[in-house]
Amino acid sequence: MTAMCDVAFLLLTFFMSTSSFVAQEPVAIATPSSISEIKIPETDILKILVDSKGKVLFSLDGQENRKELLKKMGEKYNIEFTDQELKAFSVVGSFGVPIALMKTYLAMKPEDRDQAANIVGIPSDSTDNQLRYWIGYSRQVNPKLVIAIKADQTTPYPVVKKVFGTLQELKENRFNLITSLEENPIK
Amino acid sequence: MAEVNTDSGSSKKHGKKKRKKLSTRVDLTPMVDLGFLLITFFMLATSLIKPQTMEISMPSKDKVPEEEQTKVKASKAVTIILAKSDSLYYYLGGPEDGKDPEVLTSNYSGNGIRQVLLNKNAGAIKQLNELKAKKAKNLISEEDFKKEVIKIKGGDAGTVVVIKATEDATYKNMVDILDEMNICNIGMYAIVDINDYDLGLIKNHK
């Protein structure tokens, strides 16, 4: 019994120390595979998610950073966010709503936010490129940011190209594409 | 199950001198249960696999004056066009003397475009392998190795790949082709917007 107890707690300690919790993403994304073995950093990361239908979602790490970001976006689009809304936003994982709907989105219960109907996608067309400002202000809030794009295998390329284009406009010419690992056929 | 054995009743008769030793064994079962419960929780809630990432650098959108643009020798260039439903066209070089280059089809498998690129890039790969052998014998330092790799990839033996994706291509196609660049050790490649000329080429090919 003692031995078993020892093993159990050893494993427990191992899992506790190595764990990083899976952040729930509101959309299912199957990333394509590549032979690249570069790991993605855990902190200071800005993720742009693109689902198979081409909806763009956004996530930034750091609660304080997110608060700051929403304040700046509010100033830009003349929307005043209350402290309560800022607090709600600071715990949001990834979101995909236009800034005009942000207030209603934040007023929802956290479990309702991830429902498919509430994920509209962030406008990223040239007529109304909100994604551009989200990224631009994130960079101001946290200059150390690493930008990563996580898109689905079946995402049409034009959507991804639009995101690439937005990043290029912002002179963010180095970024990461999140992929899953595949074995290198030629060693 | 969960009682602590404090067997003291029977020893009272014999007075204080002959008191039986108290058992110090505590039942550990609940604690182990709890331990395993927590293990299960942590196992389910964690992701041990960190996602991989592929770094890419895009050219800046600033206009570069004509004379500063790097001209690519037609003999070094391969143009790959990503088309709909996972099909793929490529041609070597560019239009010569007003004649269109020969457009060929291929696919994303190991025998498809990879072989084309490996053949095209054979010179650079040979040099890279020689360099790696040197590195394995510790003849050159890590820094020199990296410098040499960049030199070979950009050198005369290197290949320049231009990737053009049509509207019908998927993100997977793009990642696959970027991956082929890494597999085939191609140092210079660019993602370029597709133009009418290339669209015409693949249209005529069908």
XYZ file of C-alpha atoms in Angstrom, chain B residues 131-198:
68
model
C 28.949 20.557 -44.689
C 26.902 18.447 -42.291
C 29.515 15.704 -42.443
C 32.146 18.275 -41.543
C 29.981 19.475 -38.706
C 29.579 15.934 -37.393
C 33.343 15.651 -37.148
C 33.467 18.958 -35.296
C 35.629 20.561 -37.926
C 33.624 23.765 -37.936
C 31.850 25.729 -35.245
C 28.114 26.148 -34.928
C 28.266 29.781 -36.039
C 30.328 29.059 -39.129
C 27.995 26.211 -39.957
C 24.965 28.475 -39.916
C 26.740 31.072 -42.022
C 27.785 28.453 -44.562
C 24.250 27.052 -44.756
C 22.876 30.476 -45.608
C 25.647 30.985 -48.151
C 24.946 27.693 -49.901
C 21.187 28.172 -49.964
C 21.535 31.630 -51.446
C 24.472 30.718 -53.657
C 24.741 29.672 -57.264
C 23.622 26.129 -56.605
C 20.533 27.231 -54.687
C 17.063 27.297 -56.145
C 14.563 30.117 -55.930
C 10.957 29.082 -55.617
C 8.046 31.370 -56.289
C 4.811 30.188 -54.739
C 1.572 31.420 -56.176
C -1.736 30.348 -54.726
C -4.990 30.593 -56.590
C -8.251 31.520 -54.897
C -9.193 27.852 -54.699
C -6.159 26.706 -52.759
C -6.527 25.843 -49.083
C -4.355 26.761 -46.164
C -3.160 23.160 -45.962
C -1.804 23.405 -49.507
C 0.208 26.441 -48.524
C 1.602 24.881 -45.381
C 2.428 21.704 -47.285
C 4.360 23.592 -49.887
C 6.189 25.673 -47.297
C 7.037 22.414 -45.619
C 8.475 21.077 -48.854
C 10.750 24.124 -48.902
C 12.149 23.036 -45.548
C 12.407 19.407 -46.570
C 14.209 20.255 -49.804
C 16.503 22.801 -48.144
C 15.380 25.650 -50.315
C 16.575 28.862 -48.765
C 14.966 31.358 -51.065
C 11.267 31.247 -51.635
C 8.546 33.804 -51.833
C 4.786 33.798 -51.659
C 3.589 35.981 -54.470
C 0.130 37.024 -55.590
C -1.027 35.174 -58.649
C -1.376 37.213 -61.833
C -3.398 36.824 -65.009
C -0.420 35.446 -66.885
C -0.140 32.437 -64.582
